[in-house]
XYZ file of C-alpha atoms in Angstrom:
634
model
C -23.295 -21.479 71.978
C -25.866 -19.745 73.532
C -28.848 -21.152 71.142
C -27.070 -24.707 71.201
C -27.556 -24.558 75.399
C -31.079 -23.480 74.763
C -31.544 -26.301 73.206
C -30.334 -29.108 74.886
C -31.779 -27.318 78.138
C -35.011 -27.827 76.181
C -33.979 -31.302 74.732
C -33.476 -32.498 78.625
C -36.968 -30.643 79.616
C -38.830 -32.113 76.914
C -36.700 -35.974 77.943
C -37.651 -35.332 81.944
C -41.136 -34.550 81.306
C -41.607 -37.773 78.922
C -40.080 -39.708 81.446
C -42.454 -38.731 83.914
C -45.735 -39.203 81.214
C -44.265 -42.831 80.544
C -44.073 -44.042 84.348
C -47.014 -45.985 85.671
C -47.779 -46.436 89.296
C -50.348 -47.033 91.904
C -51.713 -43.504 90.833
C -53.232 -44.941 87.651
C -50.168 -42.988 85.452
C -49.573 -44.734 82.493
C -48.997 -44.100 78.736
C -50.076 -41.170 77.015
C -51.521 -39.841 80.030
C -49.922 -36.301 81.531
C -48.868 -36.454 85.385
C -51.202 -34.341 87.738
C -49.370 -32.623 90.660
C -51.036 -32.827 93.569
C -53.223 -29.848 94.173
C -53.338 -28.774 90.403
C -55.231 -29.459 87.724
C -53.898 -31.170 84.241
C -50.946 -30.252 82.967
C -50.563 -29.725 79.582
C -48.304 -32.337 77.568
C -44.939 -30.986 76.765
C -44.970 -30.261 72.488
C -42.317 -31.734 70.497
C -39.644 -29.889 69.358
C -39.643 -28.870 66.318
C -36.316 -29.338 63.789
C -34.972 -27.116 61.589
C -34.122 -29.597 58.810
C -32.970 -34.022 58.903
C -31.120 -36.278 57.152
C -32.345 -39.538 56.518
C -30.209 -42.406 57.336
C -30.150 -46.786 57.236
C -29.787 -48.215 60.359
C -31.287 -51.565 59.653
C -33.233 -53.974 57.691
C -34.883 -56.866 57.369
C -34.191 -59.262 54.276
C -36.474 -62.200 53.204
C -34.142 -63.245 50.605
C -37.138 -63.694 47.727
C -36.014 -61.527 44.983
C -38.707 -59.644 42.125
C -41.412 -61.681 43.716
C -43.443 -58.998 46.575
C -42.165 -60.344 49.559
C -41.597 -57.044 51.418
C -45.024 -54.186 50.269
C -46.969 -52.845 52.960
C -45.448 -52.316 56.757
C -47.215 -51.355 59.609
C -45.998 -50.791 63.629
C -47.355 -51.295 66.803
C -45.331 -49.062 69.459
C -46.837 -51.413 72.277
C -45.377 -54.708 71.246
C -42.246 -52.990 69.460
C -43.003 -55.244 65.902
C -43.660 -54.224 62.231
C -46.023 -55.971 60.318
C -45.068 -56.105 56.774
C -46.989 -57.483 53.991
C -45.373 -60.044 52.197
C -47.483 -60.985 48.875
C -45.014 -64.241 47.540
C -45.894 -65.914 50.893
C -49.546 -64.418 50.785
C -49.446 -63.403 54.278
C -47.887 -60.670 57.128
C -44.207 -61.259 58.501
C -43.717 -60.004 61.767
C -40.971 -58.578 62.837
C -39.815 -57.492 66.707
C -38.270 -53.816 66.029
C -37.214 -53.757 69.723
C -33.328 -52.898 68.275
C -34.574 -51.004 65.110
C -31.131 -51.887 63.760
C -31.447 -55.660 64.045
C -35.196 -56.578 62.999
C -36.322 -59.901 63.801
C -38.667 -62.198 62.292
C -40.792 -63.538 65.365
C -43.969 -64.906 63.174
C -46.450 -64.395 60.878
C -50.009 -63.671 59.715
C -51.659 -66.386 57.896
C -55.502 -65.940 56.055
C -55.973 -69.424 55.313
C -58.191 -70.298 58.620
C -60.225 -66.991 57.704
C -60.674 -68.273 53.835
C -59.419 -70.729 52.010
C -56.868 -70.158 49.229
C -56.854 -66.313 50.047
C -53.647 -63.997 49.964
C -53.060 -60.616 52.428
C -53.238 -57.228 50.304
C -52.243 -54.533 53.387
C -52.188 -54.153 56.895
C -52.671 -51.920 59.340
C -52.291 -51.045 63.291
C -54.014 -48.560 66.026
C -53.990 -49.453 69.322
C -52.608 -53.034 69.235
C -54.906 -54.560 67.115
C -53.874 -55.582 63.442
C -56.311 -55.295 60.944
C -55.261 -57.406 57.447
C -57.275 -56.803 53.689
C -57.552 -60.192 52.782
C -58.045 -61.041 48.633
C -60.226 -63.940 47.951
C -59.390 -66.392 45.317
C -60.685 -65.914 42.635
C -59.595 -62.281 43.630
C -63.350 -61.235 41.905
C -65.012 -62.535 44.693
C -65.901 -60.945 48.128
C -62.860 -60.412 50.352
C -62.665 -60.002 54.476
C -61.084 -58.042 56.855
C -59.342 -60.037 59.946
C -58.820 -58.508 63.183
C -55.537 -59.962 65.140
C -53.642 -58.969 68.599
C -50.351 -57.402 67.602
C -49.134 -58.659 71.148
C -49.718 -62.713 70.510
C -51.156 -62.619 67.077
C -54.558 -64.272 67.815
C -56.998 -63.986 65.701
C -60.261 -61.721 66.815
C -62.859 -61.813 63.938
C -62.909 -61.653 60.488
C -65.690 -59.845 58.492
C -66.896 -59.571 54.655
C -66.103 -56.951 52.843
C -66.429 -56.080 48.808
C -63.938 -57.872 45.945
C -60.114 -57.710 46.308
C -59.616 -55.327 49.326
C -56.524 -53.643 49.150
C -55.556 -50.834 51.206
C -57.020 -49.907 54.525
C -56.648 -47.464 57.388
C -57.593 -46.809 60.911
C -59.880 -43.677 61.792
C -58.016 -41.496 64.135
C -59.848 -42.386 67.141
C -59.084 -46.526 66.093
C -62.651 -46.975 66.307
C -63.068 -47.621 62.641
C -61.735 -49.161 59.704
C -62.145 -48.348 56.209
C -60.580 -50.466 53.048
C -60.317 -49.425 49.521
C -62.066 -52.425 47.888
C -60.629 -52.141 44.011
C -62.490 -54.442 42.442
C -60.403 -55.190 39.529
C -61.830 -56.926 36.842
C -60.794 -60.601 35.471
C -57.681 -60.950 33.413
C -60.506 -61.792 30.399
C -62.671 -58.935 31.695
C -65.743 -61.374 31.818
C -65.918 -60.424 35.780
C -65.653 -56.984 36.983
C -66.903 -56.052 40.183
C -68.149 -53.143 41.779
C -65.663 -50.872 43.516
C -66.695 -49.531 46.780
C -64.862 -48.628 50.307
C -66.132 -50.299 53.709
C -66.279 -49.124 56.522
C -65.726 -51.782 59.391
C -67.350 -50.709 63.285
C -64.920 -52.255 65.616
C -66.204 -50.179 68.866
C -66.419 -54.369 69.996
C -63.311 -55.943 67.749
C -64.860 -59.556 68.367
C -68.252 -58.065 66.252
C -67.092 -55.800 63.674
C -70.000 -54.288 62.064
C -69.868 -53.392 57.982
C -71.397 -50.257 56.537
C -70.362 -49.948 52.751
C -70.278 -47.047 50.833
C -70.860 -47.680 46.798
C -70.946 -45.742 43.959
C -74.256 -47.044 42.411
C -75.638 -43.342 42.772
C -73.451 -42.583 39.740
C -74.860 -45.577 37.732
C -76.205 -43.410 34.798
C -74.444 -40.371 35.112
C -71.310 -41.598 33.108
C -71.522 -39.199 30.090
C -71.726 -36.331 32.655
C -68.547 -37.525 34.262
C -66.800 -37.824 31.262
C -67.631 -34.641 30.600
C -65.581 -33.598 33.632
C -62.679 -35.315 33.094
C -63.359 -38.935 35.015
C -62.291 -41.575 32.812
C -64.574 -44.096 32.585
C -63.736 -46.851 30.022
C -63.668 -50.391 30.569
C -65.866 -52.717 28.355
C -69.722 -52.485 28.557
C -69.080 -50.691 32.303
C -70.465 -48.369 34.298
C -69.738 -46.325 36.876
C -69.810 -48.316 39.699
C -67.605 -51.360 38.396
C -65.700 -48.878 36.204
C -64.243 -47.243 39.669
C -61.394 -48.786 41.379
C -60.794 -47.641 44.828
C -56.656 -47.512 45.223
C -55.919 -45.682 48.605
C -57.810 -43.835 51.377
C -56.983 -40.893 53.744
C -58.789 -39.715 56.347
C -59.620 -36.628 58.107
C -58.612 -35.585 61.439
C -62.010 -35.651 63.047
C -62.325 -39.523 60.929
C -65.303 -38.008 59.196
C -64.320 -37.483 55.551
C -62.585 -39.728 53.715
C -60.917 -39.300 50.466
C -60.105 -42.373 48.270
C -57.871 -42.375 44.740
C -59.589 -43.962 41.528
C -56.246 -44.603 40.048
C -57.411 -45.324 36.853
C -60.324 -43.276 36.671
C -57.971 -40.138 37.669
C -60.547 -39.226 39.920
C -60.975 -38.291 43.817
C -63.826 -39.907 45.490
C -64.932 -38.051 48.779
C -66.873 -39.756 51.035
C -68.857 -39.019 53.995
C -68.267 -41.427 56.933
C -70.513 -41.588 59.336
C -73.311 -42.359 56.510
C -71.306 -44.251 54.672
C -72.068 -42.289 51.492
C -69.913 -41.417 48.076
C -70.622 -37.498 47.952
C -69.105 -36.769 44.843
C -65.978 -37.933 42.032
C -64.308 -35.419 41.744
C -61.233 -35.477 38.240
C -58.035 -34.838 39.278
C -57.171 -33.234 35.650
C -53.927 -33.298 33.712
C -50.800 -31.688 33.786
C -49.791 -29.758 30.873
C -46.115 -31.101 29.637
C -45.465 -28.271 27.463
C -45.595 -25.622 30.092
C -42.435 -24.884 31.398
C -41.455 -26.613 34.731
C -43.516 -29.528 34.025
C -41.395 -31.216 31.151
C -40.208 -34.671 30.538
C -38.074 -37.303 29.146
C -39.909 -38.951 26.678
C -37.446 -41.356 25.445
C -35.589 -44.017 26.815
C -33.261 -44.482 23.062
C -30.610 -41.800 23.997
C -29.377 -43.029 27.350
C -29.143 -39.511 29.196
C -31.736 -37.095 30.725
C -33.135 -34.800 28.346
C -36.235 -33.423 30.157
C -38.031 -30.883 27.333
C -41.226 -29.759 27.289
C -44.157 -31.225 24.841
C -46.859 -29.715 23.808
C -49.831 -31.267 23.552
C -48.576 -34.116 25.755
C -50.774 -34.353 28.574
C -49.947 -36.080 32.185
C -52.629 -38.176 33.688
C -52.130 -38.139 37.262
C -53.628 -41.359 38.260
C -52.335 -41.278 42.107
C -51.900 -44.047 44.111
C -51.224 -43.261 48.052
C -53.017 -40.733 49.067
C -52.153 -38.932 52.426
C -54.418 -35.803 54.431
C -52.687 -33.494 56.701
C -53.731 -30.487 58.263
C -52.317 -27.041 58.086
C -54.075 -23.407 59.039
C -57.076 -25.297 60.029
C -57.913 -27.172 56.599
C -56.990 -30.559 55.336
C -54.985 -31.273 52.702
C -54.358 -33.891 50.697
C -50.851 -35.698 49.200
C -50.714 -37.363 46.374
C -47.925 -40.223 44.617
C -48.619 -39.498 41.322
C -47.794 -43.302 39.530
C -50.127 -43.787 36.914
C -51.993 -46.989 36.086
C -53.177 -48.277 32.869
C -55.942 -50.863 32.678
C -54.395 -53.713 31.243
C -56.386 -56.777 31.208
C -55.591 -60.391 29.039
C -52.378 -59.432 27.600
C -50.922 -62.424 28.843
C -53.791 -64.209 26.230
C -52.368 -64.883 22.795
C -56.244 -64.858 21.663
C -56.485 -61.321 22.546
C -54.001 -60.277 20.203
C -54.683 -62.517 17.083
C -51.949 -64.117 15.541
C -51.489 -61.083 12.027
C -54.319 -63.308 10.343
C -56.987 -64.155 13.011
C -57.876 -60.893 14.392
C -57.387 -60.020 18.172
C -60.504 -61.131 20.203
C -61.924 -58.000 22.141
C -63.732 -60.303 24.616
C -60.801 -61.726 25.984
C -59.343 -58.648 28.032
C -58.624 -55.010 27.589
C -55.407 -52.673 26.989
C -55.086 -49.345 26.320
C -51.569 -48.914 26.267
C -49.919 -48.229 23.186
C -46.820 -46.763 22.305
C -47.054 -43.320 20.563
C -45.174 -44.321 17.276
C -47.027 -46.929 16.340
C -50.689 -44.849 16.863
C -49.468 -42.356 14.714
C -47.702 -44.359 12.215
C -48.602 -42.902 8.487
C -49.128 -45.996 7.349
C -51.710 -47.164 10.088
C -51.430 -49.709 13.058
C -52.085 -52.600 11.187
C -48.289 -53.957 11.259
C -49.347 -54.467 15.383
C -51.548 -56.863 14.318
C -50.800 -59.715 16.257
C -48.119 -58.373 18.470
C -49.709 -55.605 20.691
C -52.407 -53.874 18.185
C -55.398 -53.618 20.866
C -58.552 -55.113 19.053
C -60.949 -52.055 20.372
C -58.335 -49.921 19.085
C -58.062 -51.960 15.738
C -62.731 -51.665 15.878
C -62.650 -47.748 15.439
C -60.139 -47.443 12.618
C -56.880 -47.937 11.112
C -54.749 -45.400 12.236
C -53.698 -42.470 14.138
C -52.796 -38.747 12.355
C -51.112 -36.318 14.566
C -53.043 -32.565 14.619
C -50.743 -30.440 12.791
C -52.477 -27.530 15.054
C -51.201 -28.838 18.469
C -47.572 -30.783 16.746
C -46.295 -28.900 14.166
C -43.321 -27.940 16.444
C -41.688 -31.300 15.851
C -43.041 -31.638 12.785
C -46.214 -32.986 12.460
C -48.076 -32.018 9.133
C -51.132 -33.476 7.681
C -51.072 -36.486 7.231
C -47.735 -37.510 8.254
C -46.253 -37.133 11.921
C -42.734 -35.892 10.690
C -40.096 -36.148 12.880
C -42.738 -36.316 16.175
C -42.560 -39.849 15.678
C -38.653 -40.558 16.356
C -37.412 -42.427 18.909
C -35.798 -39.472 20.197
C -38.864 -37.485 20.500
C -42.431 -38.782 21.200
C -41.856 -41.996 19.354
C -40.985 -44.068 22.322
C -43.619 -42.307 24.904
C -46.293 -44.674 26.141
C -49.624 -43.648 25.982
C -53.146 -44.487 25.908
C -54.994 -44.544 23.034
C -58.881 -44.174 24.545
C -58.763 -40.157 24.621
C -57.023 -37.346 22.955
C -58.696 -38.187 19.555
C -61.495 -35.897 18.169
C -65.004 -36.894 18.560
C -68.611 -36.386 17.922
C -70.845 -35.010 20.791
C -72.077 -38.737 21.149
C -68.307 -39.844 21.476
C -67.621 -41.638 18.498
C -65.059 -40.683 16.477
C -64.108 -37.787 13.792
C -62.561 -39.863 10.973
C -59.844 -38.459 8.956
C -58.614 -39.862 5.732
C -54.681 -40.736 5.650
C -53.921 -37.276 3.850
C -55.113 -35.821 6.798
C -58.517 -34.436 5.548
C -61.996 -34.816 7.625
C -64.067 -37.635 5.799
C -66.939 -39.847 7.089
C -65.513 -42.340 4.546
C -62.446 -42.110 6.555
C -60.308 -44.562 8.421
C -58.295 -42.793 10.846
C -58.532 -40.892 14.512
C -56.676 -37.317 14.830
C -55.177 -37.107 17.777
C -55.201 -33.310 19.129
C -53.447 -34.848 22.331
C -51.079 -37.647 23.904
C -52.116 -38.668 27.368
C -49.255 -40.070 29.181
C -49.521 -42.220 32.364
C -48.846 -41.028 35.566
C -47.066 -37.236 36.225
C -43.366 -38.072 37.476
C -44.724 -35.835 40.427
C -45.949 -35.383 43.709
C -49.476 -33.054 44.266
C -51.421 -31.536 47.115
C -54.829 -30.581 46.646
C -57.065 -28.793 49.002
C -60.228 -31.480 50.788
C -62.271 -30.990 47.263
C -59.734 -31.922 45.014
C -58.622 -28.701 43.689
C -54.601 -28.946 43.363
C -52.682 -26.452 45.595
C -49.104 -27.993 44.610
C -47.303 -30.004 42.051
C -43.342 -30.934 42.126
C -43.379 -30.263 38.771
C -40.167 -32.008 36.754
C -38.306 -31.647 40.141
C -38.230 -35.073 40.339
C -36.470 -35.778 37.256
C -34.487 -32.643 37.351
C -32.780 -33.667 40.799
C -31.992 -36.637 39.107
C -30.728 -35.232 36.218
C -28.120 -32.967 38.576
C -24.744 -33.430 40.294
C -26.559 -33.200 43.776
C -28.316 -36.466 43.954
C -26.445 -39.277 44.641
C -27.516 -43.147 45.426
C -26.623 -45.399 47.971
C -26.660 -45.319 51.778
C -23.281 -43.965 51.774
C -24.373 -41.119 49.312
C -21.564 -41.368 46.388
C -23.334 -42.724 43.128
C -23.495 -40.023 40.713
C -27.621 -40.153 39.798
C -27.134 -38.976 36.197
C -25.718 -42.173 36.178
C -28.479 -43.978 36.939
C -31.304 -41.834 35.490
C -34.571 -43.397 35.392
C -33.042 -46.745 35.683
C -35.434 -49.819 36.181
C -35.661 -51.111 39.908
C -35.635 -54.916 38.578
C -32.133 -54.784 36.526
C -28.798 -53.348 36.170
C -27.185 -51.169 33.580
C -30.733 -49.720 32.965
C -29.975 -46.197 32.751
C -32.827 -43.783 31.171
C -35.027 -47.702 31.170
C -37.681 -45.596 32.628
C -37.715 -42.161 30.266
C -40.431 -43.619 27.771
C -43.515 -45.214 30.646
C -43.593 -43.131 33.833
C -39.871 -42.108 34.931
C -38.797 -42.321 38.723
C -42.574 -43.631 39.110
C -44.185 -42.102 42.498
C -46.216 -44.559 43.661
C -45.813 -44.505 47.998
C -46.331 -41.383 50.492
C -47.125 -41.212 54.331
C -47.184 -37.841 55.798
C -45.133 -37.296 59.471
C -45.812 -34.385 61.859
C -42.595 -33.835 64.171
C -42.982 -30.496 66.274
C -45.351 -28.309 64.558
C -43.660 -29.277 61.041
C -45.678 -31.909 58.096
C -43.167 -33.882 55.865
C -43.522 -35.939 53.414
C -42.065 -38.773 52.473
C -42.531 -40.304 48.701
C -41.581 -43.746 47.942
C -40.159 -43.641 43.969
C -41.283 -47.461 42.628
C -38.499 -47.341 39.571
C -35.853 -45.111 40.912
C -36.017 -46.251 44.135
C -35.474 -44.486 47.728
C -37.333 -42.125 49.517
C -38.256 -38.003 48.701
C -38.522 -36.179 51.981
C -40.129 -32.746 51.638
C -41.463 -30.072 54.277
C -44.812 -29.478 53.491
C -46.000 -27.047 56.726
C -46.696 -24.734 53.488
C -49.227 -26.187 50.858
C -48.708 -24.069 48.388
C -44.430 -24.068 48.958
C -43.360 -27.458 49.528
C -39.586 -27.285 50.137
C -37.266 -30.240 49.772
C -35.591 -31.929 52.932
C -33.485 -35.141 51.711
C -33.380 -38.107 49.415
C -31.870 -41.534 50.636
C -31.565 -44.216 48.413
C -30.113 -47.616 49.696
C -29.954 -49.642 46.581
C -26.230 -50.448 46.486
C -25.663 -52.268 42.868
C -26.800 -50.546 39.900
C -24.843 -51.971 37.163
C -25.015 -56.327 37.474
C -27.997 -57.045 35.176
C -29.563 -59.428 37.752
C -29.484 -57.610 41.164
C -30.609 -61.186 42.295
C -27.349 -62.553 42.508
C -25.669 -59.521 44.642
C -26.227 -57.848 47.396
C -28.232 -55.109 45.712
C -29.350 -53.168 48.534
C -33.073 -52.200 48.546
C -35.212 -52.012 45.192
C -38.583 -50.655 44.713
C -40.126 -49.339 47.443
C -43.702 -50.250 47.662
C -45.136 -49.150 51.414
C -44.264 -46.702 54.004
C -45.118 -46.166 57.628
C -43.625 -43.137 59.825
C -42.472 -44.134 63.843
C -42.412 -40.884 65.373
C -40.319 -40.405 68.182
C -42.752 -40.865 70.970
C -43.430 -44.509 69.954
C -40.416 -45.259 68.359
C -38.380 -47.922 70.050
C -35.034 -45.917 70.307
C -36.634 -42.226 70.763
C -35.930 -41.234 67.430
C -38.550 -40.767 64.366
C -38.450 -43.901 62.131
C -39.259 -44.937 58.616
C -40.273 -48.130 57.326
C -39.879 -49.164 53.566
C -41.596 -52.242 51.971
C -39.112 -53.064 49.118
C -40.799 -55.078 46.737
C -38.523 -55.989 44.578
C -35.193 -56.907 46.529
C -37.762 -58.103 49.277
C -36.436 -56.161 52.083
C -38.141 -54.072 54.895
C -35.715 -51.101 55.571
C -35.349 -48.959 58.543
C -34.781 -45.360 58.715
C -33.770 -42.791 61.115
C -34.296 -38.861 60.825
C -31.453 -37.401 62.207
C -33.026 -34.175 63.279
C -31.061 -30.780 62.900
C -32.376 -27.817 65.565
């Protein structure tokens, strides 16, 4: 009883005094801005209180109605005006919604690019300050893109400036007097176009004349072998560095000085320097062992349970998406969704593939996905052939051999794969088939002959390792890149157990559900075989002198909350997920609940409409903008 009082005499201290902050007057008192006794100097704000633990809970949401079509990705809030911003990709442009009742959103307008250029679409949105900044794609999406400036208050338009090809994410500097956007630069769906990748940086110290500074990664035109050599992966057709890297997701410093942005598919960190407006270095992220204990998977998707093993010789790319910096003890770290991305470029073109007799045409796109039974096939890959063989792949020979050296365990021996290649063991795992074979110190390939024995005569690859995409896991690395954290198979594991359960009202069994897909019912273990729950959102929230995270899962579904005040001992808070209907085949036709959380954006409780820390999630797939409340525990 006698902490309890403590604390609400606190609570009621810490309510008064924000009372008094939030009053204006004739004495010039307004927002943000501590009261001044007369006679005495400043006083200092009163800090947050800090809780011991919270439970995430619905209390509203917004619903579009568009189902599997992007209508609800990125959200952003302005505490001024009380609205969310949240990109909506079918429509191509930003629904706004008044959060003045966080439990009843309304749709009060929207954000159109069309009078900034024509035939464009709206990648991401962000606010500071009450101005709305929007990434806006070009069409064709190879072409230069823009950043438009609007008033979150009336949604007027400011200015508009050009940035590089398909701008994606972007983000506010601390002080809101910059703006920098991750410009990917994806190539064509033929790969005849691919732009350079780069990240502007936008001078809006005047909004109505926003000045561009771009930083580029031209320096590392050249140096591609070296970074190899590291770890980056550089590999698309006839490219080099600079339109090899894709730009994903920035995160900023605290002092808006260094910036870090995620080459998804390059697995790589760049770190930038912002006031010259200059790459400093690529740094690799690496790749997480999957035979080490803790870090294990479920590799197939055939046996409809969780069976999370190790593998080794199965390596995890990382290949983050969001990206979020904190800091903690004086130094910033860094958060990454660990989602993985494959490059995957004209498989919509029947020409790419061939037909079994005309071979696949290389020129017409690019994939390097490939399912692991059919690289390692004894017989070769040439049964693909006209289905989803890769023509690259099909250019450097005519099969795959497992190394008996690294897979023997599940029964790999030369020349044949044994028992590795089984659906219920690595058959089923997606993987890509541009690295884990052995090469020459020029790069080409060792060839093997199909009895497993080194020939230049050859015609097949030994693979000494699988790369998988993506790392069913959560990171955080120290501001150079070095990891300091990984969940691990935590992830799948708490999915896997009798304590997770799904649904806002928290009574679907998980194991149920485990690695379902977030686009159908009755899906259960859909996901084992190609990136599991899928980690692909994360925004970091300071309340009191505590960092959580939050983790969007893109497959699964709902939102990871974990206190990370400790780098290097993340501990786990709460998981809410608010997709209602798991079993109807076609969630479109029920009330599903919320399905594949895209974008998140943390309210805390000093701008938040009712006083109490918010979270927004873009669902992407049902199409719904939920809304969150932390329930705080002292």
């Amino acid at each position: 009883m006698q902490v309890r009082s403590i604390v609400q005499a606190f609570s009621i201290s810490v309510l008064s005094a924000a009372a008094l902050v939030a009053c204006g007057g004739g004495n010039g008192i307004g927002p943000g801005k501590p009261v001044t006794p007369p006679g005495q100097g400043p006083v200092k704000p009163v800090e947050e209180a800090t809780p011991v633990s919270f439970t995430l809970e619905k209390i509203g949401g917004y619903e579009t109605g568009v189902f599997g079509k992007s209508a609800a990705e990125i959200p952003a809030f302005d505490a001024a005006s009380k609205r969310a911003f949240v990109v909506n990709a079918q429509s191509g442009k930003v629904d706004v919604l008044d959060l003045t009742d966080p439990a009843k959103p309304v749709r009060v307008g929207e954000l159109a690019s069309e009078s900034v250029l024509a035939g464009s679409e709206i990648n991401s949105v962000a606010v500071h300050g009450g101005i709305v900044a929007v990434a806006i794609q070009a069409k064709p999406k190879t072409a230069n893109g823009r950043v438009a400036f609007y008033q979150a208050a009336d949604l007027s338009l400011l200015s508009h400036v050009e940035v590089g090809a398909q701008p994606d994410m972007l983000t506010f500097t601390p002080d809101g007097r910059r703006v920098l956007t991750a410009n990917e630069g994806e190539p064509s769906d033929d790969y005849q176009t691919d732009p350079e990748g780069s990240v502007s940086i936008i001078h809006i110290d005047n909004v109505k004349t926003p000045v561009v500074r771009t930083a580029d990664f031209s320096a590392f035109n050249g140096r591609e072998s070296e970074l190899r050599k590291k770890g980056v992966r550089i590999f698309g057709p006839n490219a080099n560095a600079a339109r090899d890297f894709e730009p994903e997701y920035v995160a900023l410093s605290a002092d808006g000085k260094t910036a870090w942005a995620t080459l998804q598919e390059n697995n790589a960190l760049a770190i930038i320097d912002v006031d010259a407006a200059k790459v400093l270095d690529v740094v690799p992220f690496g790749y997480k062992d999957h035979g080490v204990a803790g870090k294990g998977i479920d590799a197939s998707d055939t046996d409809l349970k969780a069976d999370i093993r190790t593998w080794p010789g199965v390596l995890g790319m990382y290949l983050p998406d969001a990206i979020a910096a904190y800091q903690a003890g004086g130094k910033t770290y860094l958060v990454t969704a660990n989602e993985g991305d494959a490059r995957a470029w004209g498989e919509g073109d029947a020409a790419y593939w061939g037909d079994g007799v005309v071979p696949g045409d290389a020129s017409k796109g690019f994939v390097e996905e490939f399912r692991a039974k059919h690289l390692i096939n004894a017989k070769g890959w040439g049964g693909r052939a006209g289905d989803d063989l890769p023509p690259q792949l099909n250019a450097l020979a005519k099969g795959g051999l497992l190394n008996p050296a690294s897979f023997a365990y599940c029964g790999a021996a030369a020349g044949t794969p044994g028992a590795c290649r089984d659906d219920d063991k690595l058959g089923r795992l997606t993987v890509s088939w541009t690295q884990g074979y052995q090469t020459h110190a020029d790069g080409s390939p060792v060839l093997y002959t199909s009895k497993g024995v080194q020939d230049p005569a050859g015609d097949r690859l030994m693979y000494d390792q699988l790369y998988a995409y993506g790392t069913r896991s959560f990171s955080i690395w120290n501001d150079k890149g070095e990891q300091v954290w990984d969940s691990g198979d935590a992830i799948e594991q708490f999915f896997a157990s009798d304590a997770c359960k799904l649904g806002a009202s928290r009574t679907i069994p998980c194991k149920d559900f485990f690695n379902s897909n977030h686009e159908a019912g009755g899906s259960l273990d859909n996901r084992s075989d190609n990136k599991g729950p899928e980690p692909e959102g994360v925004v970091v929230g300071k309340i009191g002198s505590k960092h959580f995270a939050f983790i969007g899962l893109e497959r699964m579904g709902g939102v990871l909350a974990y206190d990370i005040t400790n780098p290097s001992a993340p501990q786990f808070v709460d998981y809410l997920n608010t997709r209602e209907d798991w079993t109807t085949k076609d969630p479109s036709t029920v009330q599903a609940g919320d399905l594949g959380p895209e974008g998140l954006a943390f309210i805390p409780a000093a701008q938040s409409p009712n006083g109490k820390p918010l979270l927004l999630v873009g669902n992407e797939v049902s199409g719904s903008t939920t809304v969150m409340q932390l329930n705080l525990q002292y």
